[in-house]
Amino acid sequence: MQTEDMEVPIINNLNDNGDRQRPKGKDVFKDQQKESELYSYTEEPEFALNRDYFEEDFRSHRGRRWIELTVEEQRAYVMRLLDALEVTDRDKRLKVARAILYLAQVFDECDTEVDVLHWSRHNIFLLYDMGIFTALLELLSMEINSQACSSAVRKPAISLADSTELVLLSIMYLMVETIRVQTEDDRPEWIAAREAFKNELSPLYNGEPFALLLFTMVTKFCSMNAPHFPMKKVLLLLWKTILQFTLGGFEELQEMKVRHRERLNLPPLPEDSIKVVRAMRAASPPASAMELIEQQQQQKRGRRSRRPLVKQDSLDTYNERDPFKNDDARDEEEDPEDTDSGIEGEVDPLDRDVIIQPPPPPPPLRPPTERVNFPKGLPWAPKVEKDIEHFLETSRNKFIGFTLGDTETLVGLPRPIHESVKTLKQHKYMSIAEVQIKREEELQQCPLTLGEEEVEDTAAEMLYLGMLPNLSQYVIALLKLLLAAAPTSKAKTDSINILADVLPEEMLQFEIVSQHLVFANCIPLILKFFNQNIMSYISAKNICVLDFPHCVVHEMPELTAESLEAGDSSQFCWRNLFSCINLLRILNKLTKWKHSRTMMLVVFKSAPILKRALKVKQAMMQLYVLKLLKIQTKYLGRQWRKSNMKTMSAIYQKVRHRLNDDWAYGN
């Protein structure tokens, strides 16, 4: 099967981690992939090493297995391990840490994968209840500032062996990943522990949040002050901490918007953006230059079996069927910047007699009974923000000759202007950002009268306060990882997800973070990322040789080049796909309503790059690509719009409309 024809099944139903959603608690293996991605292939022998250290320390209970101990006996043993973590000998602390890691990850005493996951979950909640996570925080802070960093800098070459001592990150990641996941069979004490854990990560630890400590590790690694840090584990832990316990995901963002609008007495949102995107259908991409050449060659070879050229469908039919189902290549003209041969889908002069023939009626795509299942109209409600004032000023200058500066008086204006103003007011939308900017302007004008603004002491606010002094360093460090990593490297995709999550929703904070990203050349870097074979990147195989917890219960095959290339049977790599979506979201956030940044997209010739990304038949990714194409359409010229009518129609169908926006015809 060609990659261009691939379509991901049920791909719209994604959660914040890029995995297909399942009902909570229905599938016991729904999070094992997230745990197995922590391990590299060189860590498989360490499973046995961790078991040896655990059994060496567990000799006092010789003759009994861990699963045979009572809960009180297990708590007593964990307390003994906790005391052993405080010894001054670094090698002894490492052995104890490996014994704790064995409790958190694997069990040779279990016979099935279900038992491994069950006892791992039980042990992790037990470890957290006994205060292991707090002790690991102190040890990690000590390791960051230890002599190991200075000794690693002096080494001529750094290997994986230099980072094996930081097994603390593996324990902490397993604890964060396991505690944050809710299941139907959670005990009441586990639910309470989850809330306590969330509150524990938010307050300051030694003057900084836990996420800020991990950001410090990232900057030290990128500045070559600590080249031995296992950056993949650091980024994974940082991403999951920010995602779940600090900023939240899509659902939390939507709930936060609803709460803030209620608190500011603003009208409710016109629709739930998450539900709208999940209900969208992926469209077939426009034809590429090579496809156009091949199809024209086939047409020349088979003149006798020519089909009549079907005229373009009206936009009203897009509510009931996919506008890209017509495979006639003569309707799909490639971007002139993409085609070196100058092919623009023109019809051969010999075929002009065919064009004047009346087109046959299109066959029905589906039985009439199925059409009622699709919603009528466009998916998004149109919005009007600042268009009413501009529209009235233009109309008054045209019909009266002067302006009044208000939006209520319509005296002297013709009846169609009255109807237009009524329609604009029906769709008027006041964003939270506008209220925040207005409030900030009032505070600057009357600082003594209004006093200081009351800021809610949330986890996101504390993280931003901690990051602000060194914000540019954190942003540059993440972009360095994005630039330096290989296309299939896990470190790059995790840094992408962190960038997408770290952009705050408070207006002024968002503008500051965005400015740092733009100054660090984030826009051309993202375009450079997409200027590759994006279908090959998304359809890359997930290498599953070291499959946790399968590798614990069963004997794994020898690691060879053939086994690495085997991969899994999945048609798409979910993490790579979701990383591309997050990059497009970042690009949209940086360029929205910013003329100078939009011109950067035009100057760097992003249109053909983004059009190639439309080959990925996933609704959410196509939506963000079409948004980026829409904001620069008026700058691409009339010829580009004429040559890309399929793309223009897709923008009309899938992207929200702004009334009085001249995106489709402005120059």
XYZ file of C-alpha atoms in Angstrom, residues 143-504:
362
model
C 22.833 14.787 41.948
C 22.295 17.848 39.749
C 24.784 19.854 41.802
C 27.190 16.997 42.559
C 30.743 16.427 41.414
C 29.502 13.984 38.781
C 28.557 16.908 36.527
C 32.043 18.412 36.618
C 33.687 15.031 36.070
C 31.396 14.306 33.096
C 32.403 17.604 31.484
C 36.070 16.632 31.639
C 35.484 13.293 29.895
C 36.401 13.241 26.201
C 33.393 11.055 25.333
C 30.080 10.450 27.106
C 28.292 7.095 26.901
C 25.093 5.641 28.313
C 27.070 4.151 31.164
C 27.657 7.640 32.562
C 23.915 8.171 33.103
C 23.053 4.832 34.737
C 23.424 6.372 38.175
C 20.396 8.564 37.540
C 17.942 5.689 38.032
C 16.012 8.123 40.195
C 14.406 9.525 37.040
C 13.059 6.101 36.065
C 11.446 5.633 39.482
C 9.947 9.117 39.433
C 8.604 8.704 35.909
C 6.928 5.399 36.776
C 5.376 7.002 39.846
C 4.108 10.043 37.919
C 2.769 7.969 35.033
C 1.064 5.384 37.263
C -0.442 7.731 39.851
C -1.898 10.120 37.279
C -3.892 7.374 35.471
C -7.370 6.737 36.806
C -8.958 3.292 36.688
C -12.346 2.012 37.728
C -10.924 -0.251 40.420
C -8.965 2.490 42.220
C -9.180 2.271 45.967
C -10.392 5.336 47.926
C -6.940 5.847 49.414
C -5.431 5.832 45.912
C -7.849 8.551 44.762
C -6.872 10.671 47.765
C -3.188 9.991 47.088
C -3.606 11.202 43.502
C -4.963 14.552 44.652
C -2.257 14.856 47.295
C 0.418 14.071 44.717
C -0.933 16.759 42.400
C -0.804 19.303 45.192
C 2.689 18.183 46.161
C 4.165 18.863 42.724
C 2.626 22.336 42.449
C 4.089 24.175 45.485
C 7.655 25.311 45.543
C 10.366 22.829 46.464
C 13.465 24.589 47.767
C 12.212 27.763 46.096
C 11.181 26.196 42.772
C 8.507 23.820 41.397
C 9.427 20.277 40.470
C 8.987 21.051 36.753
C 11.448 23.918 37.087
C 14.039 21.528 38.509
C 13.690 19.432 35.358
C 13.956 22.544 33.168
C 17.244 23.244 34.913
C 18.493 19.800 33.916
C 17.545 20.532 30.291
C 19.464 23.819 30.202
C 22.520 22.242 31.867
C 22.516 19.479 29.280
C 22.216 21.886 26.335
C 24.947 24.144 27.701
C 27.260 21.091 28.028
C 27.547 21.543 31.785
C 25.991 18.123 32.367
C 26.321 16.034 29.183
C 25.654 12.788 31.050
C 22.011 13.586 31.840
C 19.618 11.021 30.234
C 17.690 13.647 28.293
C 15.009 11.295 27.006
C 13.968 10.410 30.550
C 14.160 14.040 31.666
C 11.925 15.210 28.828
C 9.430 12.413 29.352
C 9.168 13.184 33.055
C 8.952 16.936 32.433
C 6.255 16.537 29.791
C 4.049 14.252 31.898
C 4.473 16.517 34.931
C 3.420 19.627 33.011
C 0.650 17.845 31.157
C -1.108 16.217 34.079
C -0.175 18.072 37.243
C 0.467 21.677 36.115
C -1.272 22.835 32.940
C -3.495 19.939 31.913
C -4.618 18.744 28.499
C -7.408 19.540 26.033
C -10.249 18.756 28.414
C -8.745 20.804 31.245
C -8.140 23.706 28.853
C -11.763 23.665 27.704
C -13.040 23.556 31.291
C -10.737 26.417 32.265
C -12.053 28.568 29.398
C -15.639 27.919 30.486
C -14.869 28.829 34.120
C -13.018 32.009 33.176
C -15.824 33.177 30.892
C -18.375 32.608 33.638
C -16.239 34.524 36.126
C -15.877 37.469 33.694
C -19.630 37.424 32.885
C -18.946 36.656 29.215
C -21.340 34.681 26.996
C -20.629 30.950 26.804
C -18.527 29.510 24.025
C -20.510 28.871 20.814
C -19.342 25.252 20.660
C -17.024 22.693 22.235
C -13.934 22.745 20.014
C -12.859 19.251 21.101
C -16.152 17.687 20.027
C -16.180 19.604 16.752
C -12.677 18.447 15.780
C -13.399 14.846 16.722
C -16.519 14.886 14.538
C -14.620 16.176 11.484
C -13.822 13.903 8.583
C -10.395 13.805 7.013
C -10.298 14.975 3.405
C -8.338 13.500 0.529
C -5.289 15.649 -0.265
C -4.802 17.558 -3.531
C -2.807 15.797 -6.218
C 0.944 16.237 -6.241
C 3.053 17.172 -9.244
C 4.131 13.581 -9.914
C 0.540 12.368 -9.751
C -0.497 15.033 -12.262
C 2.285 14.000 -14.655
C 1.383 10.308 -14.391
C -2.304 10.963 -14.904
C -1.699 13.180 -17.928
C 0.512 10.485 -19.422
C -2.234 7.931 -18.873
C -4.724 10.260 -20.534
C -2.498 10.590 -23.609
C -2.152 6.793 -23.840
C -5.884 6.212 -23.499
C -7.535 8.960 -25.535
C -10.452 6.762 -26.543
C -11.619 6.226 -22.978
C -11.697 9.887 -22.016
C -14.143 10.940 -19.361
C -16.005 14.275 -19.574
C -14.710 16.987 -17.310
C -17.114 17.372 -14.398
C -17.645 20.932 -13.273
C -16.750 21.953 -9.733
C -19.467 21.218 -7.211
C -21.202 24.020 -5.398
C -20.197 24.689 -1.824
C -23.660 23.664 -0.580
C -22.930 20.021 -1.302
C -19.999 19.997 1.144
C -22.394 19.521 4.049
C -23.285 16.064 2.792
C -20.168 14.645 1.145
C -16.425 14.939 0.987
C -15.411 17.711 -1.434
C -12.197 15.876 -2.363
C -13.748 12.646 -3.651
C -13.437 13.685 -7.316
C -10.191 12.138 -8.463
C -10.045 13.969 -11.777
C -6.536 15.351 -11.856
C -7.518 18.162 -14.177
C -9.433 19.790 -11.298
C -6.438 19.564 -8.989
C -3.692 21.981 -9.890
C -0.483 21.911 -7.933
C 1.129 24.932 -6.381
C 3.423 26.641 -8.942
C 6.147 26.602 -6.313
C 5.855 22.839 -6.085
C 6.021 22.022 -9.781
C 9.183 22.510 -11.702
C 7.573 21.601 -15.020
C 4.945 24.342 -14.843
C 2.029 21.905 -14.960
C -1.137 23.582 -13.705
C -3.750 21.013 -14.646
C -4.664 22.512 -18.035
C -6.719 20.379 -20.388
C -5.313 19.303 -23.720
C -6.729 21.380 -26.626
C -7.912 18.164 -28.296
C -10.227 17.558 -25.361
C -12.075 20.849 -25.544
C -14.904 19.266 -27.447
C -15.481 17.039 -24.459
C -15.779 19.930 -22.028
C -18.827 21.474 -23.681
C -20.788 18.258 -23.275
C -23.261 18.375 -20.384
C -21.878 16.524 -17.392
C -23.692 13.392 -16.286
C -25.569 13.579 -12.973
C -23.294 12.540 -10.093
C -24.214 9.189 -8.545
C -25.419 9.234 -4.933
C -22.568 8.661 -2.507
C -24.678 6.883 0.108
C -28.312 5.896 0.694
C -30.576 8.824 1.635
C -31.175 7.302 5.056
C -27.538 7.790 6.025
C -27.454 11.504 5.221
C -29.438 12.421 8.285
C -26.488 11.362 10.452
C -24.318 14.261 9.242
C -24.851 17.752 10.700
C -26.017 20.486 8.394
C -24.080 23.679 7.925
C -20.489 24.565 8.692
C -18.827 22.991 11.750
C -17.858 26.300 13.390
C -20.038 29.218 14.361
C -18.727 32.457 12.790
C -17.171 35.054 15.078
C -17.075 38.838 15.016
C -14.583 40.565 17.301
C -13.597 44.089 16.236
C -15.311 44.151 12.850
C -18.418 46.136 13.893
C -16.558 49.374 14.625
C -14.512 49.139 11.442
C -17.588 48.305 9.351
C -19.582 51.259 10.730
C -16.696 53.699 10.245
C -16.317 52.622 6.617
C -20.073 52.832 5.983
C -20.449 56.291 7.577
C -17.520 57.681 5.615
C -19.071 56.326 2.430
C -22.716 57.381 2.920
C -22.533 60.310 5.382
C -19.008 61.660 5.208
C -18.087 61.592 8.901
C -17.801 59.132 11.823
C -19.440 59.081 15.255
C -17.271 56.623 17.165
C -20.118 54.403 18.471
C -21.816 51.179 17.389
C -25.447 52.025 18.183
C -26.399 54.994 15.987
C -27.462 53.970 12.473
C -29.151 57.204 11.399
C -28.611 58.065 7.747
C -27.389 54.611 6.749
C -29.313 52.507 4.193
C -31.384 49.489 5.162
C -28.837 46.846 4.039
C -26.285 48.376 6.434
C -28.811 47.989 9.272
C -29.222 44.304 8.447
C -25.464 43.825 8.245
C -24.896 45.432 11.652
C -27.638 43.238 13.129
C -25.965 40.110 11.751
C -22.562 41.199 13.035
C -23.933 41.835 16.525
C -25.567 38.397 16.584
C -22.145 36.782 16.141
C -20.124 39.191 18.272
C -17.509 37.366 20.345
C -15.571 38.820 23.248
C -12.445 36.825 24.054
C -10.853 36.468 27.467
C -7.687 38.043 26.067
C -9.541 41.277 25.234
C -10.838 41.534 28.800
C -7.348 40.919 30.184
C -5.804 43.578 27.924
C -8.500 46.096 28.835
C -7.979 45.385 32.534
C -4.216 45.825 32.163
C -4.690 49.180 30.433
C -6.954 50.361 33.249
C -4.395 49.301 35.859
C -1.668 51.249 34.068
C -3.819 54.369 33.804
C -5.035 54.332 37.431
C -2.496 52.361 39.484
C -3.286 54.117 42.763
C -7.065 53.955 42.458
C -7.423 50.383 41.255
C -4.484 48.990 43.208
C -2.704 45.768 42.256
C -4.312 43.005 40.293
C -5.277 39.932 42.288
C -3.650 36.904 40.671
C -4.888 33.429 41.504
C -2.109 31.310 42.993
C -2.416 28.344 40.615
C 0.145 25.717 39.627
C 0.540 27.300 36.190
C 1.095 30.738 37.723
C 3.804 29.435 40.064
C 5.527 27.636 37.193
C 5.529 30.804 35.102
C 6.901 32.885 37.988
C 9.716 30.392 38.446
C 10.524 30.265 34.713
C 10.365 34.014 34.037
C 13.956 34.978 35.080
C 15.493 32.350 32.757
C 12.650 31.958 30.277
C 14.772 32.596 27.199
C 17.274 29.919 28.261
C 14.521 27.314 28.691
C 12.995 28.137 25.298
C 16.346 28.023 23.494
C 17.230 24.726 25.178
C 14.011 23.073 23.987
C 14.513 24.401 20.465
C 18.093 23.108 20.459
C 16.801 19.632 21.255
C 14.224 19.951 18.507
C 16.892 20.969 16.013
C 19.588 18.498 17.007
C 17.531 15.329 17.332
C 16.938 12.908 14.477
C 13.432 12.702 12.903
C 12.545 9.487 14.762
C 14.185 10.465 18.028
C 11.958 10.369 21.071
C 13.722 13.381 22.561
C 12.508 15.625 19.784
C 8.857 14.645 19.991
C 8.819 15.126 23.750
C 10.336 18.600 23.454
C 7.605 19.421 20.901
C 4.899 18.364 23.328
C 6.488 20.408 26.124
C 6.537 23.498 23.869
C 2.873 22.984 23.033
C 1.920 22.630 26.692
C 4.093 25.378 28.130
C 2.423 28.207 26.153
C 0.257 29.879 28.843
